[in-house]
Short mmCIF file of N, CA and C in Angstrom, two decimals:
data_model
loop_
_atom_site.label_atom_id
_atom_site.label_comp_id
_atom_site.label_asym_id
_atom_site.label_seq_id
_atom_site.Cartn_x
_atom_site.Cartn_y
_atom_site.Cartn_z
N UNK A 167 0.84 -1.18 0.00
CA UNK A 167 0.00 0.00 0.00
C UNK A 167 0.89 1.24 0.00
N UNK A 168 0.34 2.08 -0.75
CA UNK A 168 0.89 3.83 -1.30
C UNK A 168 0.53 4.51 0.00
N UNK A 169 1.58 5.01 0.89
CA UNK A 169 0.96 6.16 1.79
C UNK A 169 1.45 7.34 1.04
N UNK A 170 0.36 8.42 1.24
CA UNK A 170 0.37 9.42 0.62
C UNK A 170 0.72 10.74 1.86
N UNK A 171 1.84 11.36 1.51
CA UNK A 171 1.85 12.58 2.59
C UNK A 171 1.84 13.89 2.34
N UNK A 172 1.27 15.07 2.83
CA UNK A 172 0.99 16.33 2.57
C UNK A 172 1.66 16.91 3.28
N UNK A 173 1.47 18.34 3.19
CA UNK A 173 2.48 19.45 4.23
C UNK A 173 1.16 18.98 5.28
N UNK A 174 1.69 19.14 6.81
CA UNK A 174 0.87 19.71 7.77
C UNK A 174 -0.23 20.71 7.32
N UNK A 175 -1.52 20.15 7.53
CA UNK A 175 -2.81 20.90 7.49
C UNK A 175 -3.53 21.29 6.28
N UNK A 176 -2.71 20.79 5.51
CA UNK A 176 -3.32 20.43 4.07
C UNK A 176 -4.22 19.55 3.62
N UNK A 177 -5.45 19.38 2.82
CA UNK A 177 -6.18 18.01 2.38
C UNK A 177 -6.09 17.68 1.29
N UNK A 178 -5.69 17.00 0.99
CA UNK A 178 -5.83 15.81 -0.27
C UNK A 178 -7.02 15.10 -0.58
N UNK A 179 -8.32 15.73 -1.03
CA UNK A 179 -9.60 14.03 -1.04
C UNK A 179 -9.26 13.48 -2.19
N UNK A 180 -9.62 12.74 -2.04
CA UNK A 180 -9.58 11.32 -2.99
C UNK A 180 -10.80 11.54 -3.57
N UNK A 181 -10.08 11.48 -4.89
CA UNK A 181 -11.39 11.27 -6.18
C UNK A 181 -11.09 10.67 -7.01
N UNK A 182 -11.81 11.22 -8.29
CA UNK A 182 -11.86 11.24 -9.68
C UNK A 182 -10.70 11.74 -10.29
N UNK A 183 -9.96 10.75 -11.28
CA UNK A 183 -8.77 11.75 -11.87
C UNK A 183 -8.78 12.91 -12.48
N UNK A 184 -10.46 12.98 -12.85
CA UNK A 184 -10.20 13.91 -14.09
C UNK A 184 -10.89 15.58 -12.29
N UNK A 185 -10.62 14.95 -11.26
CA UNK A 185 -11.50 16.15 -10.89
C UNK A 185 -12.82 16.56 -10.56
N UNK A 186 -13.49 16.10 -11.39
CA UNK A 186 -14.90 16.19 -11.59
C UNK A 186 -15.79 15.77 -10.58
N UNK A 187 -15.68 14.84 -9.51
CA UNK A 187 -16.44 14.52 -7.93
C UNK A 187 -15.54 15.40 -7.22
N UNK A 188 -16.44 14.83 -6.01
CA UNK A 188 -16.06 15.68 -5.13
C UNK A 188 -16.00 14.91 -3.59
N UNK A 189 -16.65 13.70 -4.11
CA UNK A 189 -16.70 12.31 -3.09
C UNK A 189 -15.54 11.69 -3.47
N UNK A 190 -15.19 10.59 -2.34
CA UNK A 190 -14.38 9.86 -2.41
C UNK A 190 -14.91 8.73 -3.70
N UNK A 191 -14.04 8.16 -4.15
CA UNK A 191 -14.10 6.95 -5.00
C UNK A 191 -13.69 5.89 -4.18
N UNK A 192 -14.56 4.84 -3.32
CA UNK A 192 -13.89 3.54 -3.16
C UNK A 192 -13.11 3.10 -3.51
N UNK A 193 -11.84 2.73 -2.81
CA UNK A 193 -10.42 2.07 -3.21
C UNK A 193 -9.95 2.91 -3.82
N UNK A 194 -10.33 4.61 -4.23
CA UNK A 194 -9.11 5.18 -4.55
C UNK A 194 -8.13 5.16 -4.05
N UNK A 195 -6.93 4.86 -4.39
CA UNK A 195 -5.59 5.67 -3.48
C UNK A 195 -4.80 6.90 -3.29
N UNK A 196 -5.35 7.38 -4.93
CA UNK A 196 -4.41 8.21 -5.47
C UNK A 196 -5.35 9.57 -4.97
N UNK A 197 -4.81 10.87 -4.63
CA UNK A 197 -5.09 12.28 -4.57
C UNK A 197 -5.80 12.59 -5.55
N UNK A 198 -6.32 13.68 -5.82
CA UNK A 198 -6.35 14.60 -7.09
C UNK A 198 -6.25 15.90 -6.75
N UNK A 199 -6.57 17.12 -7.78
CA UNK A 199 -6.38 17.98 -7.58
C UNK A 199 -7.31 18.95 -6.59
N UNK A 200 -7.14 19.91 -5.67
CA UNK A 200 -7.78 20.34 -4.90
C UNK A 200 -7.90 21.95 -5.06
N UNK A 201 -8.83 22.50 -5.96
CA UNK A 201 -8.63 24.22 -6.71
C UNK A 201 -8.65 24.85 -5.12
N UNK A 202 -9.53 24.12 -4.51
CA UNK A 202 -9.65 25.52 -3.34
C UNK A 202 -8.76 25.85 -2.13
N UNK A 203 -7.71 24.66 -2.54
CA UNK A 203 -6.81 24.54 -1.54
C UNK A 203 -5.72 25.03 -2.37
N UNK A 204 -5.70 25.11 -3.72
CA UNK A 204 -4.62 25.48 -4.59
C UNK A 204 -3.55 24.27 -4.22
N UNK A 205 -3.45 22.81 -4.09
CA UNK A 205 -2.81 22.25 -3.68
C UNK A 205 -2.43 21.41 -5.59
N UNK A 206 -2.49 21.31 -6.36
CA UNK A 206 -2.21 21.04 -7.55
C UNK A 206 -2.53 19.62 -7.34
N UNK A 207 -3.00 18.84 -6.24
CA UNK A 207 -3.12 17.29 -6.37
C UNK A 207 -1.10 16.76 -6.38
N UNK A 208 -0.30 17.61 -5.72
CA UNK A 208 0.97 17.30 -5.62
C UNK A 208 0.82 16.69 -4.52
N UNK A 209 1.67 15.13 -4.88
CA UNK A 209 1.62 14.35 -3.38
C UNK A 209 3.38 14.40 -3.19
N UNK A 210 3.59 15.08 -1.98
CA UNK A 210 4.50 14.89 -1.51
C UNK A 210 5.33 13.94 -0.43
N UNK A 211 6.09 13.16 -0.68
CA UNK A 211 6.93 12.02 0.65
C UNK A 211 7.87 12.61 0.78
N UNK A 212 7.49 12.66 1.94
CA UNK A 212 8.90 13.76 3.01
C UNK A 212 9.74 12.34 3.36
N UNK A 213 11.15 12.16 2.85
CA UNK A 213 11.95 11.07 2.77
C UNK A 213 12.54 11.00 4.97
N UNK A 214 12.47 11.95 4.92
CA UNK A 214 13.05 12.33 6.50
C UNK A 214 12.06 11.77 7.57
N UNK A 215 10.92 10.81 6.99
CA UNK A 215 9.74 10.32 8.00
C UNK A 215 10.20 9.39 8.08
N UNK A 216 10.92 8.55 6.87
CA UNK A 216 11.42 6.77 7.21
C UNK A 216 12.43 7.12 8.49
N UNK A 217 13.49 8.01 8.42
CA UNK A 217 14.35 8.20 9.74
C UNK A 217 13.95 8.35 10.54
N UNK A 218 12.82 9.18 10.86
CA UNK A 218 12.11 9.53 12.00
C UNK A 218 11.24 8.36 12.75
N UNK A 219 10.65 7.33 11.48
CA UNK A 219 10.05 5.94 11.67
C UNK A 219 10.93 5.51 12.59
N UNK A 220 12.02 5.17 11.95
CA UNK A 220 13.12 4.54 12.50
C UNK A 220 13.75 4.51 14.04
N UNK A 221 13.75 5.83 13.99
CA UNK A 221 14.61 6.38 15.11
C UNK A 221 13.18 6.33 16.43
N UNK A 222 11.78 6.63 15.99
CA UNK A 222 10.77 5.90 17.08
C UNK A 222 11.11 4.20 17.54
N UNK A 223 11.05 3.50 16.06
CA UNK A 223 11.28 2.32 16.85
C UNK A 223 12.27 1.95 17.52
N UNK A 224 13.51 2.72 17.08
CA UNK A 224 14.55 2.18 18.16
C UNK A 224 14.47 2.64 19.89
N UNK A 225 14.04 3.83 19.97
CA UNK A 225 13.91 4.33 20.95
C UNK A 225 12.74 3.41 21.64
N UNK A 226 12.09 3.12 21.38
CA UNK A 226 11.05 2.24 21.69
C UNK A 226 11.07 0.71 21.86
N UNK A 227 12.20 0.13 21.26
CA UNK A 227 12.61 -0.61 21.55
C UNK A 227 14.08 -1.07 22.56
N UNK A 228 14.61 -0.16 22.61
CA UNK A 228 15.57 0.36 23.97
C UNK A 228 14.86 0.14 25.10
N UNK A 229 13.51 1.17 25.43
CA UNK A 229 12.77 1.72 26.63
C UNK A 229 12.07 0.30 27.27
N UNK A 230 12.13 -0.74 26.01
CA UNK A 230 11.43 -2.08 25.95
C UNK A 230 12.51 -3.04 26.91
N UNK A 231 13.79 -2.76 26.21
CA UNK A 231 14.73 -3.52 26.46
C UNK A 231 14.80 -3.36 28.35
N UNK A 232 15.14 -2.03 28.71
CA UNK A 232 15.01 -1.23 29.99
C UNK A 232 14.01 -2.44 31.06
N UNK A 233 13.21 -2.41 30.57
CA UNK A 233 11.52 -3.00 31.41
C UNK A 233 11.84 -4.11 31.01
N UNK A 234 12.55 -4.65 30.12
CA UNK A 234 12.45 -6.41 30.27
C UNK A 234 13.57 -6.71 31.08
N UNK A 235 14.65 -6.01 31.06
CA UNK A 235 15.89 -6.44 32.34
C UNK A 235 14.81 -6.13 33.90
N UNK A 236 14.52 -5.29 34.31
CA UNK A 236 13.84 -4.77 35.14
C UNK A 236 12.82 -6.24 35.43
N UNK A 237 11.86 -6.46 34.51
CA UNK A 237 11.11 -8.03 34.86
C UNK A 237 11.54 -8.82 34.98
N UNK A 238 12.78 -9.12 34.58
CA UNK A 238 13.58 -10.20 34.67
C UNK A 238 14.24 -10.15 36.02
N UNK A 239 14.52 -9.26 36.81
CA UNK A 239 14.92 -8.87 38.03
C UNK A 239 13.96 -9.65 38.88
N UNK A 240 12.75 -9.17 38.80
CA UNK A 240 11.51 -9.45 39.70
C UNK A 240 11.53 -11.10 39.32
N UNK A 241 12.04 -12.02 39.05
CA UNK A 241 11.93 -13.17 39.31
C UNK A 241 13.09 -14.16 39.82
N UNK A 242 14.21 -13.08 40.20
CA UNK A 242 15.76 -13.70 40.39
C UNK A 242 15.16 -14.50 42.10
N UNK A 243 14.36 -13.69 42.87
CA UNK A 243 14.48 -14.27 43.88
C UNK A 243 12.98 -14.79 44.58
N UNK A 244 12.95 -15.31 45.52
CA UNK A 244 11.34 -15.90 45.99
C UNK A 244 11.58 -14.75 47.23
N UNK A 245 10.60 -14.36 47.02
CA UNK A 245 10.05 -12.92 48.09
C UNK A 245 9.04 -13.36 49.16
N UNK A 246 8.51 -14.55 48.40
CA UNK A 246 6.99 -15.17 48.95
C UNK A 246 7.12 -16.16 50.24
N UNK A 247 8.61 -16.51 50.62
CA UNK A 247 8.50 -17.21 51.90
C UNK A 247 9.46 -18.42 51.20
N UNK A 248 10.59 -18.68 51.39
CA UNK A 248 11.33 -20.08 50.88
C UNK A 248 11.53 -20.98 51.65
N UNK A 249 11.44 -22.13 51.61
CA UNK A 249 10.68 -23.31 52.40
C UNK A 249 9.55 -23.10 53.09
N UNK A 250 8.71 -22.49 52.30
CA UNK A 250 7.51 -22.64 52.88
C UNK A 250 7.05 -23.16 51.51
N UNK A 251 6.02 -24.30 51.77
CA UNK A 251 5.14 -24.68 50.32
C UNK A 251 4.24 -23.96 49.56
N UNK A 252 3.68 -23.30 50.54
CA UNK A 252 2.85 -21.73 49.52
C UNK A 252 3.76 -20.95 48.76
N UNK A 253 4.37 -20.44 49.29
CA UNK A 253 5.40 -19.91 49.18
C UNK A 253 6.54 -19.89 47.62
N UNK A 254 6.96 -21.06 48.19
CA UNK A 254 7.43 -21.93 47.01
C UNK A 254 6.71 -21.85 45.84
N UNK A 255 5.53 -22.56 45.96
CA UNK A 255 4.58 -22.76 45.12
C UNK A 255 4.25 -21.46 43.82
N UNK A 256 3.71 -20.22 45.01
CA UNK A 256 3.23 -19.04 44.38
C UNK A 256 4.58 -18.79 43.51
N UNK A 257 5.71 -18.53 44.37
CA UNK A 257 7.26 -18.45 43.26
C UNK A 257 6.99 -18.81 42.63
N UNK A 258 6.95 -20.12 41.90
CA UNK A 258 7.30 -20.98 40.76
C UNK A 258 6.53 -20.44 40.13
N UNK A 259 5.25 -20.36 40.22
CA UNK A 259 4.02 -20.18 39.57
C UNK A 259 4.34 -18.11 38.78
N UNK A 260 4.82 -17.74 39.48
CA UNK A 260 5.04 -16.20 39.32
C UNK A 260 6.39 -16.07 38.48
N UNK A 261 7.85 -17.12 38.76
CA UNK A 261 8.86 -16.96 38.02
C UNK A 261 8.24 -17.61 36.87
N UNK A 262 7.40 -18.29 36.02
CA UNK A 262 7.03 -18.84 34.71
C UNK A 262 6.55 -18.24 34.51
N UNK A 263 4.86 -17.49 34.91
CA UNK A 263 4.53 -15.54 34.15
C UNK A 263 5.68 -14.94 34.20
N UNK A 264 6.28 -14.58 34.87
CA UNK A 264 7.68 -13.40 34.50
C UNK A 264 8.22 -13.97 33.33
N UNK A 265 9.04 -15.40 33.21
CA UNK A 265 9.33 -15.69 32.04
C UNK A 265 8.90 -16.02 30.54
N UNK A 266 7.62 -16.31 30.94
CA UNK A 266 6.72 -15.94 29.91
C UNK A 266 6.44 -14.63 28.92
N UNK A 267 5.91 -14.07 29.90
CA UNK A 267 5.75 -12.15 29.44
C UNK A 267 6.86 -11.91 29.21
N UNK A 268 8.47 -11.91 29.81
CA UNK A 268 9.65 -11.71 29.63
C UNK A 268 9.77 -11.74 27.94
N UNK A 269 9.60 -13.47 27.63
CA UNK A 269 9.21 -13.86 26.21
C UNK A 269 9.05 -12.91 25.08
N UNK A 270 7.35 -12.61 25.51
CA UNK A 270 6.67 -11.81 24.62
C UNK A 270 7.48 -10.37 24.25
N UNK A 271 7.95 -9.73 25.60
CA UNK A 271 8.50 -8.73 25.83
C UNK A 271 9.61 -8.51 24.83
N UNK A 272 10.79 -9.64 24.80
CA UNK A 272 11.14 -9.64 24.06
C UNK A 272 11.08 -10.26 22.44
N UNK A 273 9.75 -10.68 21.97
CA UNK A 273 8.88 -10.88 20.40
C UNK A 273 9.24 -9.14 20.23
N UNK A 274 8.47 -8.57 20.96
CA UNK A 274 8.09 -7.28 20.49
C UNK A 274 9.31 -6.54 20.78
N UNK A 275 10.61 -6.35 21.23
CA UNK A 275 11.84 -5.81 21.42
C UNK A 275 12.09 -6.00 19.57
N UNK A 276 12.15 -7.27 18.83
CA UNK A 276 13.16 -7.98 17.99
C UNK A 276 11.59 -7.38 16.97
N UNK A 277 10.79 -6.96 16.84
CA UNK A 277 9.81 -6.47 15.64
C UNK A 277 9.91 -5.33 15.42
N UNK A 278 10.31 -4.43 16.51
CA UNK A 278 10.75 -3.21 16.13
C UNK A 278 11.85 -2.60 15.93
N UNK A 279 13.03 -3.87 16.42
CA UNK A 279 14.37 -3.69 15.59
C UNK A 279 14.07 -3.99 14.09
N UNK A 280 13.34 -4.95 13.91
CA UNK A 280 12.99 -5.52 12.69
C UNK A 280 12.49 -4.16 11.64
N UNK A 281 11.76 -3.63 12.32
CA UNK A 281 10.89 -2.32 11.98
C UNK A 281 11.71 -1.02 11.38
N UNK A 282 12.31 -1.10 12.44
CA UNK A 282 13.30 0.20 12.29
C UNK A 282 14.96 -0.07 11.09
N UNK A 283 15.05 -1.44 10.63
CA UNK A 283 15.54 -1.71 9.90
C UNK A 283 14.40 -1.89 8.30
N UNK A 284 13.38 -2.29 8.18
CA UNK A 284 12.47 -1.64 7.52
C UNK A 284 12.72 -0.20 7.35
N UNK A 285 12.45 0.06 7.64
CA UNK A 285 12.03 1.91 7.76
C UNK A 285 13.37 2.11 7.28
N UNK A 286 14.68 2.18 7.69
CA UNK A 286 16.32 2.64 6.88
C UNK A 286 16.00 1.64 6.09
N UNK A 287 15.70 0.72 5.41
CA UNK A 287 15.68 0.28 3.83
C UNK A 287 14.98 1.01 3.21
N UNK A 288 13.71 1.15 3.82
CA UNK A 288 12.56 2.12 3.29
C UNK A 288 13.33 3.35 2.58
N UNK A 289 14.16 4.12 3.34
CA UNK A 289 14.14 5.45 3.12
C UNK A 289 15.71 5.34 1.90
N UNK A 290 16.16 4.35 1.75
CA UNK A 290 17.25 4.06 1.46
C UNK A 290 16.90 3.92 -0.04
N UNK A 291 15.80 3.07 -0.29
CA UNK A 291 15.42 2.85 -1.17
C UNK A 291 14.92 3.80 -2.10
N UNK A 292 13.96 4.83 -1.37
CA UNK A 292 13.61 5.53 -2.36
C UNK A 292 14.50 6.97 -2.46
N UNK A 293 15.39 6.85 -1.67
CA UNK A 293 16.60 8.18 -1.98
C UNK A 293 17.50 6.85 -2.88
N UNK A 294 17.38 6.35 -3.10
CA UNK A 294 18.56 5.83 -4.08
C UNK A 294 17.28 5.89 -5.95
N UNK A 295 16.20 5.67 -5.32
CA UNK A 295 14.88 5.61 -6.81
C UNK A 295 15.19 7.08 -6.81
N UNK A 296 15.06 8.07 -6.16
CA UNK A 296 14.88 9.26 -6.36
C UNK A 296 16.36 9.87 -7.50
N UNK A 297 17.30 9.52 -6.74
CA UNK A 297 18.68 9.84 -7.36
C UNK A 297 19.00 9.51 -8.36
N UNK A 298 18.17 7.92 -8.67
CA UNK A 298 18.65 7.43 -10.41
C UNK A 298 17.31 7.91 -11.00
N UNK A 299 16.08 8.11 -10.86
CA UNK A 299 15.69 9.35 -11.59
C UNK A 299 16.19 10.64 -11.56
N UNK A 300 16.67 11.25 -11.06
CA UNK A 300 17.05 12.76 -11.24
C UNK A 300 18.25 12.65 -12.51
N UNK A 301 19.05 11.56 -12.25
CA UNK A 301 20.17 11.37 -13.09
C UNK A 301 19.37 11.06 -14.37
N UNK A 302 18.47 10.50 -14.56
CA UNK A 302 17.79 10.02 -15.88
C UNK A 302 17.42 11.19 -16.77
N UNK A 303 16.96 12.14 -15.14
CA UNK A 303 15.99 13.59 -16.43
C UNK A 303 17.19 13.92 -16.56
N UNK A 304 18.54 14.37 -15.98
CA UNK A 304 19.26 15.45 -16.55
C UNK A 304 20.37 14.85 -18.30
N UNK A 305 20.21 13.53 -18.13
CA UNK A 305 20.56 13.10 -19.69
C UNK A 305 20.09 13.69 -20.57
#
């Protein structure tokens, strides 16, 4: 899927190519032109959002990393009474949720590294499409 981006506070509706509605067209994707906004139906991709993508998920996956050492803490020791059988018991039962969620915790650490390596291909990609077109028009 085409995401389409504008300056801040600008609208783009989705229509008709030629203009002529003024409703959306189901499954359009594409913009058109907008007279009253004087916006020419120019869709602009600000290339500096894949970095910015990027640089969320890492940060976000750091802050992740932070809270999963931290949970992983909360199960080093039995708090609940040791040699006692409740005790014991509730531990065990509480260090396997910790290691569990720990788990998940880290699924979602390794999707947004995943992500944020997405996002620098992303942006990589189309500054390298962008560059071998520019080189094409000036032939």
């Amino acid at each position: 899927m085409t995401d389409f981006f504008v300056l801040p506070g600008t609208r783009v509706p989705l229509g008709d190519s030629g203009g002529l509605g003024t409703s959306p067209i189901p499954g359009r994707t594409a913009p058109y032109s907008n007279p009253e906004l004087d916006d020419g139906g120019v869709v602009q991709v600000v290339d500096a959002e894949w970095a910015r993508r990027a640089g969320v998920a890492r940060e976000l996956a750091a802050e992740l990393q932070g809270a999963q050492i931290r949970l992983d803490m909360a199960a080093l020791k039995n708090h609940y009474g040791s040699g006692v059988r409740e005790g014991d018991e509730f531990y065990q039962k509480a260090k396997a949720f910790v290691s569990s969620y720990s788990a998940t915790v880290r699924e979602y650490i390794e999707a947004l590294q995943s992500l944020a390596t997405r996002c620098d291909n992303a942006e990589n990609a189309l500054s390298s499409t962008d560059s071998n077109s520019a080189r094409d028009l000036q032939i």
